[in-house]
């Protein structure tokens, strides 16, 4: 034979096809159809769960809003009542002072009347503070709290 010759290997890799090729192919695997249907059902369940969570959060927000509003109105009523108590206790202290000056009551009774007036004034301040805290909590929940607004405590 042909001794000394190298083997000749022919490769088709380097050849370019001449001419244009057009076509459309559609491939549908029947075995994956069930998987796609399941994925759609899972996605629908996910959407339904998200809607339920959103509705639950909205109900919780509304309940919290109602609770904070009721607390705020209660604190305002408490503040108004405390203001009335302050007026009554101041009148009682003034009356006690007059009675002391006339010698009708002792110094101890006068001291108790003044102490009672101071205590009701302190309770009125606490009621005003609690009303302001309830107002801020309500504003915070509503999203209307302005951080740059000056406080009127």
CSV table of C-alpha atoms in Angstrom, one decimal:
chain,number,residue,atom,x,y,z
A,1,UNK,CA,0.0,0.0,0.0
A,2,UNK,CA,0.4,3.4,0.8
A,3,UNK,CA,3.0,3.6,3.3
A,4,UNK,CA,4.0,6.9,4.8
A,5,UNK,CA,0.8,8.7,4.0
A,6,UNK,CA,-1.2,10.3,6.7
A,7,UNK,CA,-4.8,9.4,7.0
A,8,UNK,CA,-7.2,11.9,5.5
A,9,UNK,CA,-10.2,12.9,7.7
A,10,UNK,CA,-13.0,14.8,6.1
A,11,UNK,CA,-15.0,17.1,8.4
A,12,UNK,CA,-18.3,18.6,7.7
A,13,UNK,CA,-18.1,21.2,10.5
A,14,UNK,CA,-16.5,23.9,8.6
A,15,UNK,CA,-18.9,24.0,5.6
A,16,UNK,CA,-21.5,26.7,5.3
A,17,UNK,CA,-24.8,26.0,3.9
A,18,UNK,CA,-25.7,28.1,1.0
A,19,UNK,CA,-29.1,29.6,0.5
A,20,UNK,CA,-31.8,30.8,2.9
A,21,UNK,CA,-33.8,28.6,5.2
A,22,UNK,CA,-37.2,29.6,6.4
A,23,UNK,CA,-39.6,27.9,8.6
A,24,UNK,CA,-41.6,27.9,11.8
A,25,UNK,CA,-41.6,25.1,14.3
A,26,UNK,CA,-44.1,24.4,17.0
A,27,UNK,CA,-43.3,22.0,19.7
A,28,UNK,CA,-45.8,20.9,22.3
A,29,UNK,CA,-45.1,18.2,24.8
A,30,UNK,CA,-48.2,16.4,25.9
A,31,UNK,CA,-46.6,15.2,29.1
A,32,UNK,CA,-46.1,18.8,30.3
A,33,UNK,CA,-49.7,19.9,29.7
A,34,UNK,CA,-50.8,18.6,33.1
A,35,UNK,CA,-47.9,20.4,34.8
A,36,UNK,CA,-48.9,23.7,33.1
A,37,UNK,CA,-52.5,23.2,34.3
A,38,UNK,CA,-51.2,22.5,37.8
A,39,UNK,CA,-49.0,25.6,37.7
A,40,UNK,CA,-52.0,27.7,36.7
A,41,UNK,CA,-54.1,26.4,39.5
A,42,UNK,CA,-51.3,27.0,42.0
A,43,UNK,CA,-51.0,30.6,40.8
A,44,UNK,CA,-54.8,31.1,41.1
A,45,UNK,CA,-54.7,29.8,44.7
A,46,UNK,CA,-51.8,32.1,45.4
A,47,UNK,CA,-53.7,35.1,44.1
A,48,UNK,CA,-56.8,34.1,46.2
A,49,UNK,CA,-54.6,33.8,49.3
A,50,UNK,CA,-53.0,37.2,48.7
A,51,UNK,CA,-56.5,38.7,48.3
A,52,UNK,CA,-57.6,37.1,51.6
A,53,UNK,CA,-54.5,38.4,53.4
A,54,UNK,CA,-55.1,41.8,52.0
A,55,UNK,CA,-58.7,41.8,53.1
A,56,UNK,CA,-57.7,40.6,56.6
A,57,UNK,CA,-55.1,43.3,56.9
A,58,UNK,CA,-57.7,45.9,55.8
A,59,UNK,CA,-60.2,44.7,58.4
A,60,UNK,CA,-57.4,44.7,61.0
A,61,UNK,CA,-56.5,48.3,60.0
A,62,UNK,CA,-60.1,49.4,60.2
A,63,UNK,CA,-60.6,47.8,63.6
A,64,UNK,CA,-57.4,49.5,64.9
A,65,UNK,CA,-58.6,52.8,63.5
A,66,UNK,CA,-62.0,52.5,65.2
A,67,UNK,CA,-60.3,51.5,68.5
A,68,UNK,CA,-57.9,54.4,68.4
A,69,UNK,CA,-60.7,56.9,67.4
A,70,UNK,CA,-62.8,55.7,70.3
A,71,UNK,CA,-59.9,56.0,72.7
A,72,UNK,CA,-59.2,59.5,71.4
A,73,UNK,CA,-62.9,60.6,71.9
A,74,UNK,CA,-62.9,59.0,75.4
A,75,UNK,CA,-59.7,60.9,76.3
A,76,UNK,CA,-61.3,64.1,75.1
A,77,UNK,CA,-64.3,63.5,77.3
A,78,UNK,CA,-62.1,62.7,80.2
A,79,UNK,CA,-60.2,65.9,79.7
A,80,UNK,CA,-63.5,67.9,79.6
A,81,UNK,CA,-64.7,66.2,82.8
A,82,UNK,CA,-61.3,66.9,84.5
A,83,UNK,CA,-61.5,70.5,83.5
A,84,UNK,CA,-65.0,70.7,85.2
A,85,UNK,CA,-63.5,69.0,88.3
A,86,UNK,CA,-60.7,71.6,88.4
A,87,UNK,CA,-63.2,74.4,88.4
A,88,UNK,CA,-65.3,72.8,91.2
A,89,UNK,CA,-62.2,72.0,93.3
A,90,UNK,CA,-60.9,75.6,92.9
A,91,UNK,CA,-64.3,76.9,94.0
A,92,UNK,CA,-64.2,74.6,97.0
A,93,UNK,CA,-60.6,75.7,97.8
A,94,UNK,CA,-61.7,79.4,97.6
A,95,UNK,CA,-64.7,78.6,99.8
A,96,UNK,CA,-62.5,76.8,102.3
A,97,UNK,CA,-60.1,79.8,102.4
A,98,UNK,CA,-63.0,82.1,103.2
A,99,UNK,CA,-64.3,79.7,105.9
A,100,UNK,CA,-60.8,79.5,107.4
A,101,UNK,CA,-60.5,83.3,107.5
A,102,UNK,CA,-63.9,83.4,109.3
A,103,UNK,CA,-62.6,80.7,111.7
A,104,UNK,CA,-65.2,78.1,110.7
A,105,UNK,CA,-62.7,75.4,109.6
A,106,UNK,CA,-59.2,74.4,110.7
A,107,UNK,CA,-56.0,74.9,108.9
A,108,UNK,CA,-55.9,71.2,108.2
A,109,UNK,CA,-59.3,71.4,106.4
A,110,UNK,CA,-58.0,74.3,104.3
A,111,UNK,CA,-54.9,72.3,103.5
A,112,UNK,CA,-57.0,69.3,102.4
A,113,UNK,CA,-59.1,71.6,100.1
A,114,UNK,CA,-56.0,73.1,98.5
A,115,UNK,CA,-54.4,69.7,98.1
A,116,UNK,CA,-57.6,68.4,96.5
A,117,UNK,CA,-57.5,71.3,94.1
A,118,UNK,CA,-53.9,70.6,93.2
A,119,UNK,CA,-54.7,66.9,92.7
A,120,UNK,CA,-57.6,67.6,90.3
A,121,UNK,CA,-55.4,70.1,88.4
A,122,UNK,CA,-52.7,67.4,88.1
A,123,UNK,CA,-55.4,64.9,86.9
A,124,UNK,CA,-56.5,67.4,84.3
A,125,UNK,CA,-53.0,67.8,83.0
A,126,UNK,CA,-52.7,64.0,82.8
A,127,UNK,CA,-56.0,63.8,81.0
A,128,UNK,CA,-54.8,66.5,78.5
A,129,UNK,CA,-51.5,64.6,78.0
A,130,UNK,CA,-53.4,61.3,77.4
A,131,UNK,CA,-55.7,63.0,74.9
A,132,UNK,CA,-52.7,64.3,73.0
A,133,UNK,CA,-51.1,60.8,73.0
A,134,UNK,CA,-54.3,59.3,71.7
A,135,UNK,CA,-54.5,62.0,69.0
A,136,UNK,CA,-50.9,61.4,67.9
A,137,UNK,CA,-51.6,57.6,67.8
A,138,UNK,CA,-54.7,58.2,65.6
A,139,UNK,CA,-52.8,60.6,63.3
A,140,UNK,CA,-49.9,58.1,63.0
A,141,UNK,CA,-52.3,55.4,62.0
A,142,UNK,CA,-54.0,57.7,59.4
A,143,UNK,CA,-50.6,58.7,58.1
A,144,UNK,CA,-51.2,62.4,58.7
A,145,UNK,CA,-48.6,62.9,61.4
A,146,UNK,CA,-46.3,65.7,60.3
A,147,UNK,CA,-42.9,65.5,61.9
A,148,UNK,CA,-42.2,69.1,61.3
A,149,UNK,CA,-45.4,70.3,62.9
A,150,UNK,CA,-44.9,72.0,66.3
A,151,UNK,CA,-46.5,70.2,69.2
A,152,UNK,CA,-49.1,72.1,71.2
A,153,UNK,CA,-48.8,70.1,74.5
